[in-house]
Coordinates of C-alpha atoms in Angstrom, one line a residue:
M165 CA -11.9 -35.9 6.1
L166 CA -8.6 -36.4 4.0
A167 CA -5.2 -35.5 5.1
I168 CA -2.8 -34.2 2.5
G169 CA 0.8 -33.5 3.6
R170 CA 0.6 -31.9 7.2
T171 CA -2.6 -30.1 6.5
A172 CA -5.8 -31.9 7.2
V173 CA -8.8 -30.5 5.1
F174 CA -12.1 -31.5 3.7
L175 CA -11.8 -31.9 -0.1
S176 CA -15.1 -30.5 -0.6
G177 CA -14.1 -27.4 1.2
C178 CA -17.1 -27.7 3.7
V179 CA -17.3 -29.2 7.2
A180 CA -19.4 -32.3 6.8
G181 CA -19.4 -36.0 7.9
V182 CA -21.7 -38.8 8.6
G183 CA -23.0 -39.0 11.9
T184 CA -22.1 -35.3 12.7
N185 CA -24.5 -32.4 13.3
K186 CA -22.5 -30.2 10.7
T187 CA -24.0 -28.9 7.6
P188 CA -22.4 -28.2 4.3
C189 CA -21.1 -24.7 3.8
D190 CA -22.8 -22.0 1.7
N191 CA -20.0 -22.2 -0.9
P192 CA -19.5 -25.8 -1.9
L193 CA -17.2 -24.8 -4.7
Q194 CA -14.7 -23.3 -2.3
T195 CA -11.1 -24.4 -3.2
I196 CA -8.8 -25.5 -0.2
G197 CA -5.1 -25.8 -1.0
W198 CA -2.8 -28.1 0.7
D199 CA 0.8 -28.3 1.7
V200 CA 2.5 -30.4 -1.0
N201 CA 5.9 -30.2 0.8
G202 CA 4.6 -31.5 4.0
S203 CA 6.2 -34.4 6.0
A204 CA 4.0 -37.1 4.4
K205 CA 6.1 -38.9 1.9
A206 CA 4.9 -40.4 -1.3
G207 CA 3.4 -43.8 -0.7
N208 CA 2.5 -43.1 3.1
E209 CA -0.5 -41.0 2.3
P210 CA -3.9 -42.7 1.8
L211 CA -4.6 -43.8 -1.7
A212 CA -7.8 -41.7 -1.8
I213 CA -5.5 -38.5 -1.3
S214 CA -3.2 -39.8 -4.1
L215 CA -6.3 -40.4 -6.3
A216 CA -7.7 -36.8 -5.5
K217 CA -4.2 -35.3 -6.5
Y218 CA -4.2 -37.3 -9.8
Y219 CA -7.7 -35.9 -10.9
I220 CA -6.8 -32.5 -9.8
A221 CA -3.4 -32.3 -11.4
R222 CA -4.1 -34.3 -14.5
E223 CA -7.6 -34.1 -15.5
G224 CA -8.5 -30.6 -14.3
Y225 CA -11.0 -31.5 -11.5
V226 CA -11.5 -29.0 -8.7
L227 CA -12.3 -29.3 -5.1
G228 CA -15.7 -28.8 -4.3
A229 CA -19.4 -29.9 -5.3
P230 CA -21.6 -27.9 -7.8
P231 CA -24.7 -26.0 -6.3
E232 CA -27.2 -28.6 -7.2
A233 CA -25.2 -31.4 -5.2
P234 CA -25.0 -30.2 -1.7
E235 CA -26.0 -33.8 -0.3
L236 CA -22.9 -35.3 -1.9
V237 CA -20.8 -33.3 0.5
A238 CA -22.3 -34.6 3.6
A239 CA -22.2 -38.2 2.3
S240 CA -18.3 -38.2 1.2
D241 CA -14.9 -37.4 2.6
G242 CA -14.2 -35.5 -0.5
V243 CA -15.8 -34.2 -3.7
L244 CA -14.3 -33.3 -7.0
T245 CA -15.8 -31.5 -9.9
H246 CA -15.1 -31.0 -13.6
D247 CA -17.2 -28.9 -15.7
V248 CA -16.7 -29.8 -19.4
G249 CA -18.9 -27.5 -21.2
Q250 CA -21.8 -29.9 -21.8
H251 CA -21.6 -32.1 -18.8
T252 CA -20.4 -32.0 -15.3
S253 CA -18.5 -34.8 -13.8
I254 CA -18.6 -35.5 -9.9
I255 CA -16.4 -37.8 -8.1
C256 CA -17.4 -38.6 -4.5
L257 CA -14.3 -40.2 -2.6
I258 CA -14.7 -42.4 0.5
D259 CA -11.4 -42.8 2.5
R260 CA -12.0 -46.1 4.4
E261 CA -8.3 -46.3 5.1
S262 CA -8.6 -43.3 7.3
N263 CA -12.2 -44.0 8.4
P264 CA -12.6 -47.8 8.6
G265 CA -16.1 -49.1 8.3
K266 CA -17.3 -45.7 6.7
K267 CA -19.5 -46.2 3.6
F268 CA -21.4 -44.1 1.0
T269 CA -25.0 -44.3 2.3
L270 CA -26.8 -41.7 0.3
P271 CA -29.9 -43.2 -1.1
C272 CA -29.7 -44.1 -4.7
D273 CA -32.9 -42.1 -5.6
V274 CA -31.4 -38.9 -4.0
V275 CA -28.2 -39.4 -6.2
A276 CA -30.5 -40.0 -9.4
D277 CA -32.4 -36.7 -8.5
I278 CA -29.0 -34.8 -8.4
C279 CA -28.3 -36.1 -11.8
K280 CA -31.6 -35.0 -13.2
R281 CA -31.2 -31.6 -11.6
G282 CA -27.9 -31.0 -13.4
G283 CA -29.4 -32.4 -16.7
G284 CA -32.0 -29.7 -16.8
R285 CA -29.5 -26.8 -17.5
R286 CA -28.5 -25.7 -20.9
S287 CA -25.0 -24.4 -22.0
G288 CA -22.6 -24.5 -25.0
F289 CA -22.3 -23.0 -28.2
F290 CA -25.8 -24.3 -29.3
G291 CA -27.7 -24.2 -26.0
T292 CA -27.6 -28.1 -25.7
R293 CA -28.9 -29.8 -22.5
R294 CA -26.3 -30.6 -19.9
S295 CA -25.8 -33.8 -18.1
T296 CA -24.2 -34.6 -14.7
I297 CA -22.1 -37.9 -14.3
I298 CA -21.6 -38.9 -10.7
Q299 CA -18.9 -41.4 -9.8
I300 CA -18.8 -43.0 -6.4
I301 CA -15.4 -44.2 -5.3
E302 CA -14.6 -46.2 -2.1
V303 CA -11.0 -46.8 -1.1
G304 CA -10.0 -49.1 1.7
P305 CA -8.8 -52.5 2.8
N306 CA -11.0 -55.2 1.2
A307 CA -13.1 -52.7 -0.5
A308 CA -13.2 -54.6 -3.9
T309 CA -13.5 -58.2 -2.4
G310 CA -16.0 -60.0 -0.1
S311 CA -19.4 -58.4 0.6
D312 CA -18.1 -55.0 1.4
W313 CA -19.2 -53.4 -1.8
E314 CA -22.5 -54.9 -2.0
H315 CA -24.2 -51.6 -1.0
L316 CA -22.5 -49.9 -4.0
K317 CA -24.3 -52.2 -6.6
V318 CA -27.3 -50.0 -6.7
Y319 CA -25.4 -46.9 -7.9
K320 CA -25.3 -47.6 -11.6
R321 CA -26.8 -46.6 -14.9
K322 CA -30.0 -48.6 -15.5
S323 CA -30.0 -48.7 -19.4
V324 CA -28.2 -47.1 -22.2
F325 CA -31.3 -44.9 -22.6
S326 CA -31.3 -43.8 -19.0
R327 CA -30.6 -39.9 -18.5
V328 CA -29.3 -40.8 -14.8
L329 CA -25.5 -41.3 -15.2
M330 CA -23.9 -42.8 -12.2
W331 CA -21.3 -45.3 -11.5
S332 CA -19.6 -46.9 -8.4
Y333 CA -16.2 -48.3 -7.9
A334 CA -14.4 -49.8 -5.0
I335 CA -10.6 -50.0 -4.8
D336 CA -8.3 -52.0 -2.4
P337 CA -5.1 -50.0 -1.8
V338 CA -3.0 -53.0 -1.1
S339 CA -3.8 -55.3 -4.0
K340 CA -4.8 -52.4 -6.3
Q341 CA -7.7 -54.5 -7.4
V342 CA -10.8 -52.5 -8.5
W343 CA -14.4 -53.4 -8.7
G344 CA -17.1 -51.6 -10.7
H345 CA -20.2 -51.9 -13.0
S346 CA -18.6 -50.4 -16.2
K347 CA -15.6 -52.6 -17.5
L348 CA -14.1 -49.5 -19.4
G349 CA -14.3 -47.3 -16.2
R350 CA -12.9 -50.1 -14.1
G351 CA -9.9 -50.6 -16.4
R352 CA -9.2 -46.9 -16.7
I353 CA -9.3 -46.5 -12.9
A354 CA -6.9 -49.4 -12.4
R355 CA -4.5 -47.9 -14.8
I356 CA -4.7 -44.5 -12.8
V357 CA -4.1 -46.4 -9.6
Q358 CA -1.0 -48.1 -11.0
S359 CA 0.4 -44.6 -11.9
L360 CA 0.2 -43.2 -8.3
P361 CA 1.5 -41.4 -6.6
I362 CA 2.1 -38.5 -8.9
P363 CA 5.3 -36.4 -8.2
N364 CA 4.8 -33.5 -5.8
D365 CA 6.3 -31.0 -8.2
E366 CA 3.8 -31.5 -10.7
L367 CA 1.2 -30.2 -8.3
S368 CA 3.3 -27.3 -7.3
E369 CA 4.5 -26.4 -10.7
Q370 CA 3.8 -22.8 -11.8
P371 CA 1.4 -22.3 -14.7
P372 CA 3.2 -20.9 -17.9
A373 CA 3.1 -17.1 -18.4
M374 CA -0.1 -15.6 -20.1
L375 CA -1.3 -12.1 -20.5
E376 CA -3.4 -10.8 -17.5
G377 CA -7.1 -9.7 -18.0
K378 CA -9.1 -10.2 -21.1
R379 CA -8.3 -7.7 -24.0
F380 CA -11.0 -6.7 -26.3
P381 CA -10.7 -8.5 -29.8
W382 CA -10.6 -5.3 -31.8
L383 CA -9.1 -7.0 -34.9
T384 CA -11.7 -9.7 -34.8
M385 CA -14.5 -7.2 -34.6
G386 CA -12.8 -5.2 -37.5
L387 CA -12.8 -8.3 -39.7
L388 CA -16.4 -8.9 -38.9
L389 CA -17.2 -5.4 -39.7
L390 CA -15.2 -5.8 -43.1
L391 CA -16.9 -9.1 -44.0
T392 CA -20.3 -7.4 -43.3
L393 CA -19.5 -4.3 -45.5
I394 CA -18.2 -6.3 -48.4
F395 CA -21.5 -8.4 -48.3
V396 CA -23.5 -5.1 -48.3
G397 CA -21.4 -4.1 -51.4
E398 CA -22.3 -7.3 -53.0
Q399 CA -26.0 -6.2 -53.1
F400 CA -25.2 -3.2 -55.0
L401 CA -22.5 -4.6 -57.5
H402 CA -24.3 -7.8 -58.4
I403 CA -24.8 -8.1 -62.3
D404 CA -27.2 -10.9 -62.6
D405 CA -30.4 -12.5 -61.2
S406 CA -30.1 -13.3 -57.4
K407 CA -30.8 -16.9 -56.5
G408 CA -32.8 -15.7 -53.6
S409 CA -32.9 -12.7 -51.2
F410 CA -29.7 -10.9 -50.8
A411 CA -27.8 -13.9 -52.8
P412 CA -25.7 -12.6 -55.7
G413 CA -25.4 -15.3 -58.4
A414 CA -22.5 -17.2 -59.9
Q415 CA -21.8 -14.5 -62.5
S416 CA -21.6 -11.7 -60.0
L417 CA -19.4 -13.8 -57.6
V418 CA -17.0 -14.5 -60.5
V419 CA -16.7 -10.9 -61.3
M420 CA -16.3 -9.8 -57.7
G421 CA -13.4 -12.3 -57.2
G422 CA -14.8 -15.7 -56.6
L423 CA -12.5 -18.6 -56.7
N424 CA -12.5 -20.8 -59.8
R425 CA -9.8 -23.2 -60.8
A426 CA -9.6 -22.3 -64.4
L427 CA -9.4 -18.6 -63.7
V428 CA -6.6 -19.2 -61.3
L429 CA -4.5 -21.6 -62.9
E430 CA -5.0 -20.9 -66.6
S431 CA -5.7 -17.1 -66.6
G432 CA -3.2 -16.5 -63.7
E433 CA -5.7 -14.6 -61.5
W434 CA -3.9 -15.8 -58.2
L435 CA -5.4 -12.9 -56.2
R436 CA -8.7 -14.8 -56.3
M437 CA -7.4 -17.0 -53.5
L438 CA -7.5 -14.0 -51.1
S439 CA -10.6 -12.1 -52.6
A440 CA -12.9 -15.2 -52.4
P441 CA -12.5 -15.5 -48.6
L442 CA -13.9 -12.0 -48.3
L443 CA -17.1 -12.8 -50.2
H444 CA -20.2 -14.5 -49.1
A445 CA -23.1 -16.2 -50.9
D446 CA -26.0 -15.2 -48.7
P447 CA -26.8 -13.9 -45.2
V448 CA -26.9 -17.4 -43.6
H449 CA -23.5 -18.0 -45.2
L450 CA -22.3 -14.6 -43.4
F451 CA -23.9 -15.2 -40.3
M452 CA -22.5 -18.8 -39.7
N453 CA -19.0 -17.7 -40.6
G454 CA -19.3 -14.5 -38.5
A455 CA -20.3 -16.5 -35.5
S456 CA -17.5 -18.9 -35.7
L457 CA -15.0 -16.0 -36.4
Y458 CA -16.3 -14.4 -33.1
L459 CA -15.8 -17.6 -31.1
A460 CA -12.4 -18.1 -32.5
G461 CA -11.2 -14.5 -32.2
S462 CA -12.4 -13.8 -28.8
F463 CA -10.1 -16.4 -27.5
L464 CA -7.2 -16.5 -29.9
E465 CA -6.5 -12.8 -30.5
P466 CA -6.1 -11.8 -27.0
F467 CA -4.2 -15.2 -26.3
V468 CA -1.6 -15.0 -29.2
G469 CA -1.8 -11.4 -30.0
R470 CA -3.1 -9.5 -33.1
A471 CA 0.0 -10.1 -35.2
W472 CA -0.2 -13.9 -34.9
F473 CA -4.0 -13.9 -35.3
M474 CA -4.0 -12.0 -38.6
A475 CA -1.2 -14.2 -39.9
L476 CA -3.2 -17.5 -39.0
F477 CA -6.2 -15.8 -40.8
L478 CA -4.3 -15.2 -43.9
L479 CA -2.5 -18.8 -43.8
G480 CA -6.0 -20.5 -43.2
A481 CA -7.4 -18.5 -46.3
L482 CA -4.7 -19.5 -48.5
G483 CA -4.8 -23.1 -47.3
G484 CA -8.5 -23.2 -47.8
S485 CA -8.3 -21.7 -51.3
A486 CA -5.7 -24.2 -52.3
M487 CA -7.5 -27.2 -51.1
S488 CA -10.9 -26.0 -52.6
M489 CA -9.3 -25.8 -56.2
L490 CA -7.7 -29.3 -55.6
L491 CA -10.9 -31.1 -54.4
N492 CA -13.8 -29.3 -56.0
P493 CA -15.1 -29.8 -59.7
P494 CA -13.6 -27.5 -62.1
G495 CA -16.7 -25.5 -62.7
I496 CA -17.3 -24.6 -59.0
V497 CA -17.1 -20.9 -58.0
S498 CA -16.4 -20.8 -54.3
V499 CA -16.6 -18.1 -51.8
G500 CA -16.4 -17.5 -47.9
A501 CA -14.0 -17.2 -45.1
S502 CA -14.7 -20.6 -43.8
G503 CA -11.2 -21.7 -44.7
A504 CA -9.7 -18.9 -42.7
I505 CA -11.9 -19.5 -39.9
M506 CA -11.3 -23.1 -39.7
G507 CA -7.7 -22.4 -39.6
L508 CA -8.4 -20.1 -36.7
L509 CA -10.4 -22.7 -34.7
V510 CA -7.9 -25.4 -35.1
A511 CA -5.0 -23.2 -34.2
A512 CA -7.1 -22.1 -31.2
Y513 CA -7.6 -25.7 -30.2
S514 CA -3.8 -26.4 -30.3
C515 CA -2.8 -23.3 -28.6
S516 CA -5.4 -24.1 -25.8
F517 CA -3.0 -26.7 -24.4
R518 CA -1.0 -24.0 -22.9
I519 CA -3.8 -23.3 -20.4
P520 CA -3.4 -25.3 -17.3
I521 CA -5.7 -28.3 -17.0
R522 CA -6.6 -27.4 -13.5
G523 CA -9.7 -25.4 -13.1
G524 CA -11.4 -26.7 -16.1
R525 CA -11.0 -23.7 -18.3
R526 CA -9.0 -25.6 -20.9
S527 CA -11.7 -28.4 -21.2
R528 CA -14.5 -26.0 -21.5
L529 CA -12.8 -24.0 -24.1
Q530 CA -11.8 -27.0 -26.2
F531 CA -15.4 -28.4 -26.0
S532 CA -16.8 -24.9 -27.3
I533 CA -14.1 -25.1 -30.2
L534 CA -15.2 -28.7 -31.1
Q535 CA -18.9 -27.6 -31.0
A536 CA -18.1 -25.0 -33.6
L537 CA -15.9 -27.2 -35.7
A538 CA -18.4 -30.2 -35.7
P539 CA -21.0 -28.5 -38.1
S540 CA -18.0 -27.7 -40.6
L541 CA -17.1 -31.4 -40.7
V542 CA -20.5 -33.1 -40.9
P543 CA -21.7 -32.8 -44.5
T544 CA -25.5 -33.1 -43.6
F545 CA -25.5 -30.2 -41.2
L546 CA -26.3 -27.4 -43.8
T547 CA -27.7 -29.3 -46.6
S548 CA -31.2 -28.4 -45.3
F549 CA -30.4 -25.0 -46.4
G550 CA -29.8 -26.0 -50.0
K551 CA -26.2 -24.7 -50.1
H552 CA -23.1 -26.4 -51.5
I553 CA -20.6 -26.6 -48.6
D554 CA -17.1 -26.2 -49.7
Y555 CA -15.4 -29.0 -47.6
G556 CA -12.3 -28.7 -49.5
A557 CA -11.8 -25.2 -48.2
H558 CA -12.7 -26.3 -44.6
L559 CA -10.1 -29.2 -44.9
G560 CA -7.4 -26.9 -46.3
G561 CA -7.9 -24.2 -43.5
A562 CA -7.9 -26.9 -40.7
I563 CA -4.7 -28.4 -42.0
V564 CA -2.9 -25.2 -42.2
G565 CA -4.4 -24.0 -38.8
G566 CA -3.3 -27.2 -37.2
I567 CA 0.3 -27.1 -38.5
A568 CA 0.7 -23.3 -37.6
G569 CA -0.9 -24.0 -34.1
F570 CA 1.4 -26.7 -33.3
I571 CA 4.5 -24.8 -34.3
I572 CA 3.5 -21.8 -32.2
L573 CA 2.8 -24.0 -29.2
K574 CA 6.1 -25.8 -29.3
N575 CA 8.0 -22.6 -29.6
W576 CA 6.3 -20.7 -26.9
Y577 CA 8.4 -20.2 -24.0
R578 CA 6.8 -20.9 -20.6
D579 CA 7.9 -17.4 -19.1
E580 CA 6.9 -15.5 -22.2
P581 CA 3.0 -14.1 -22.3
L582 CA 2.9 -14.2 -26.1
P583 CA 4.4 -16.6 -28.7
R584 CA 7.8 -16.2 -30.3
F585 CA 8.6 -14.8 -33.9
R586 CA 5.9 -12.0 -33.5
G587 CA 8.2 -9.9 -36.0
A588 CA 7.8 -12.9 -38.6
A589 CA 3.9 -12.9 -37.9
L590 CA 3.6 -9.2 -38.2
A591 CA 5.3 -9.4 -41.7
I592 CA 3.0 -12.1 -42.7
A593 CA 0.0 -10.2 -41.5
A594 CA 1.1 -7.0 -43.4
V595 CA 1.7 -8.8 -46.6
G596 CA -1.6 -10.5 -46.1
A597 CA -3.5 -7.2 -45.4
L598 CA -2.0 -5.7 -48.7
G599 CA -2.9 -8.9 -50.5
F600 CA -6.5 -8.6 -49.4
A601 CA -6.5 -5.0 -50.5
L602 CA -5.0 -5.9 -54.0
A603 CA -7.3 -8.8 -54.4
L604 CA -10.4 -6.5 -54.3
A605 CA -9.0 -4.2 -56.8
P606 CA -9.4 -6.3 -59.9
A607 CA -13.0 -7.1 -58.9
L608 CA -13.6 -3.4 -58.7
R609 CA -12.1 -2.7 -62.2
Q610 CA -14.1 -5.7 -63.7
Y611 CA -17.3 -4.1 -62.1
Q612 CA -16.4 -0.8 -63.9
D613 CA -16.3 -2.4 -67.3
R614 CA -19.6 -4.5 -66.6
L615 CA -22.3 -4.4 -69.2
P616 CA -25.5 -2.6 -68.3
P617 CA -28.3 -4.4 -66.5
G618 CA -30.4 -6.4 -68.8
T619 CA -27.7 -7.2 -71.4
L620 CA -27.1 -10.8 -70.1
M621 CA -30.0 -13.3 -70.2
P622 CA -31.5 -14.3 -66.9
N623 CA -31.1 -17.8 -65.6
S624 CA -34.8 -18.4 -66.3
E625 CA -34.3 -17.8 -70.1
I626 CA -31.5 -20.2 -70.5
P627 CA -32.7 -23.2 -72.3
K628 CA -32.9 -26.6 -70.4
N629 CA -31.8 -28.9 -73.3
G630 CA -30.5 -29.0 -76.7
K631 CA -34.0 -29.4 -78.3
E632 CA -35.2 -26.2 -76.6
S633 CA -32.0 -24.3 -77.5
A634 CA -32.4 -25.1 -81.2
G635 CA -35.8 -23.8 -81.3
R636 CA -35.3 -20.5 -79.3
A637 CA -31.6 -19.8 -80.4
D638 CA -32.4 -17.2 -83.1
D639 CA -34.9 -15.6 -80.6
L640 CA -32.3 -15.2 -77.8
V641 CA -29.8 -13.8 -80.1
K642 CA -32.2 -11.1 -81.2
R643 CA -33.4 -10.3 -77.8
Y644 CA -29.9 -10.5 -76.0
P645 CA -27.5 -9.4 -78.8
D646 CA -24.4 -9.0 -76.4
D647 CA -24.9 -12.2 -74.6
P648 CA -22.4 -14.8 -76.0
R649 CA -24.6 -17.7 -74.8
G650 CA -27.2 -17.0 -77.4
Y651 CA -24.6 -17.3 -80.2
L652 CA -23.4 -20.6 -78.5
F653 CA -27.0 -22.0 -78.7
Q654 CA -27.1 -21.0 -82.3
A655 CA -23.7 -22.5 -83.0
H656 CA -24.9 -25.8 -81.4
A657 CA -28.2 -25.8 -83.4
R658 CA -26.4 -24.9 -86.7
F659 CA -23.7 -27.7 -86.4
F660 CA -26.1 -30.6 -85.5
A661 CA -28.4 -29.4 -88.3
G662 CA -25.5 -30.0 -90.8
D663 CA -24.7 -26.4 -91.4
P664 CA -21.1 -26.1 -90.3
A665 CA -20.6 -22.6 -92.1
G666 CA -23.4 -21.2 -90.0
A667 CA -21.9 -22.8 -86.8
E668 CA -18.6 -20.9 -87.6
K669 CA -20.3 -17.6 -88.1
A670 CA -22.3 -17.9 -84.9
S671 CA -19.2 -19.1 -82.8
R672 CA -17.0 -16.3 -84.1
A673 CA -19.9 -13.8 -83.2
G674 CA -20.0 -15.1 -79.6
L675 CA -16.2 -14.9 -79.1
T676 CA -16.2 -11.2 -80.1
K677 CA -18.4 -10.5 -77.0
T678 CA -15.3 -10.3 -74.7
R679 CA -16.7 -8.0 -72.0
A680 CA -19.7 -10.4 -71.6
L681 CA -17.5 -13.6 -71.6
A682 CA -15.3 -12.0 -68.8
Q683 CA -18.4 -11.9 -66.6
L684 CA -19.4 -15.5 -67.3
K685 CA -18.0 -18.8 -66.2
P686 CA -14.9 -19.9 -68.4
E687 CA -17.2 -22.9 -69.9
A688 CA -19.0 -20.4 -72.2
A689 CA -15.6 -19.4 -74.0
Y690 CA -14.5 -23.1 -74.1
Q691 CA -17.9 -24.3 -75.8
L692 CA -17.6 -21.4 -78.3
H693 CA -14.0 -22.4 -79.2
L694 CA -15.2 -26.0 -79.3
Y695 CA -17.9 -25.6 -81.9
L696 CA -15.9 -23.2 -83.9
A697 CA -13.2 -25.8 -84.1
L698 CA -15.7 -28.6 -84.9
A699 CA -17.2 -26.5 -87.7
L700 CA -13.7 -25.9 -89.1
A701 CA -12.9 -29.5 -89.0
R702 CA -16.2 -30.2 -90.8
L703 CA -15.1 -27.6 -93.4
D704 CA -12.0 -29.6 -94.0
R705 CA -9.9 -26.8 -92.5
V706 CA -8.1 -29.0 -90.0
D707 CA -5.0 -27.1 -89.1
E708 CA -7.2 -23.9 -88.4
A709 CA -9.5 -26.1 -86.4
R710 CA -6.6 -27.4 -84.2
R711 CA -5.4 -23.9 -83.5
E712 CA -9.0 -22.9 -82.3
A713 CA -9.3 -26.0 -80.1
Q714 CA -6.0 -25.2 -78.3
P715 CA -7.9 -23.5 -75.3
V716 CA -10.3 -26.4 -75.0
C717 CA -7.6 -29.0 -75.2
A718 CA -5.7 -27.3 -72.5
A719 CA -8.7 -27.0 -70.1
M720 CA -9.5 -30.6 -70.7
A721 CA -5.9 -31.6 -69.9
V722 CA -6.1 -30.0 -66.4
G723 CA -9.7 -31.2 -65.8
S724 CA -11.3 -27.8 -65.7
F725 CA -13.6 -28.5 -68.8
R726 CA -15.5 -31.7 -69.9
T727 CA -17.5 -32.6 -73.0
E728 CA -19.2 -35.5 -74.3
I729 CA -18.1 -34.7 -77.9
P730 CA -15.1 -37.0 -78.7
V731 CA -12.5 -34.4 -79.8
Q732 CA -9.4 -35.7 -78.2
G733 CA -8.1 -37.7 -81.1
L734 CA -9.4 -35.3 -83.8
L735 CA -8.5 -32.0 -82.4
C736 CA -6.2 -32.5 -79.4
G737 CA -3.8 -35.0 -80.7
K738 CA 0.0 -34.4 -80.9
Q739 CA 0.4 -33.1 -84.4
P740 CA 3.4 -31.3 -85.9
G741 CA 3.3 -27.6 -84.8
I742 CA 0.6 -28.3 -82.2
K743 CA 1.5 -28.3 -78.6

């Protein structure tokens, strides 16, 4: 039994004790409070009491034992439990200051069996197997010296591969000396003991104001529905062969608003930074993002309010798009809401520090968030699906979400249930909603101007190398007269066959197919301009060649186009009248 203040209570919440005929109560998780304003002054209470206060106030432990560990209640003066999602940590305290001569005598095999019982349960975002960690701490004079701690030596982890996780420690309250099997654990407990006792006002401090009850995340569900409907629309609006079932190809994603560095920076299509987060490459992509969005939104939307939630979604989307363009190769077409969702998850992790640590809710929530973040940060997680993961977007959204979450947390008054600056958040959310709507409009207009099905050659028809393209170029132009790539293959073949006039004619013919070029990646137009410029230079029309090469030179300067043909000095040099 441990005395805290004036009130004497069993920390486990049950009547139990060695040598008594009492049995543990039916509810070992029952929480018993104490009188923190009692007559006992700091320094006069047993060290075990101070240690219990520390674990409750600073690390989120609660009074009581989990259902699978009733034997620990009878063998201890106090039991503390901390449930952290994937593992449960149990601390058994023996107060030998108040009960001289008392020791933890529960057989080692019983403690090991409790560990195994707890480790059989599954929980968490991915249903991973839980583990139970048991720490036995005896506190009393000479507990860490002499032979008084010999009986604790059996309570330890047998090997690094053992699933039985238990450690034992002994603390001398006078010398503050700590004995234990684990060097790291012994050092940590020694630091805790040196910091005791903690102020009583820390125990009695009221938690910050938060909204009562759990509000339904309507905005989160609305976003999930919107993303699903847009993905359904992708199946009807695609213009090329799909990579697989329900997976629009790169040409379709470009037309619908996919993110590409050249189209944004050179063509000024800035709204692609907002349209790309609304698109998804395939059902697996949509499902993974949808699950993460639900996890973040089910906590964050009721916690910070809909205005801040929508603002964070927008900021994360913009941050993800910006970092994607910065880090990805120039020819990449990127889609997906992962940047926005990463921003929400990291902001949720930051804002979760407002939740009091007592009770374990904060730890469980943070553990769930980290479980969702880990797959987005480990490159090997989704490579088995054959997908290219845009880690640039993940990183950009996470950085923006972390900064925004930190600002929200630091400016959130303790007596206010919602964060400050909700008016500014509402303005950002409104502008973002308008931006998302406007971002989809160009995609719809481009779709209305699309070529009829079958106009563009399917991916299976595209030659795999220069030799194959030279042999099939004329046939491809004949079969697909409105596809500029056929003329590109023809220009390539004519130029390297020593026919610059034919290369010029083919290149100019390909550049007239403007509707088709708008539906293809920018590289097709750059290559047509390149072969046209090379043909003109071979025909000694150098000034004209340099004018035609200007789009190519500009793209090469910003890294959005590369070629092995040495054109820098010939066509992209600084000459009078050429920028």
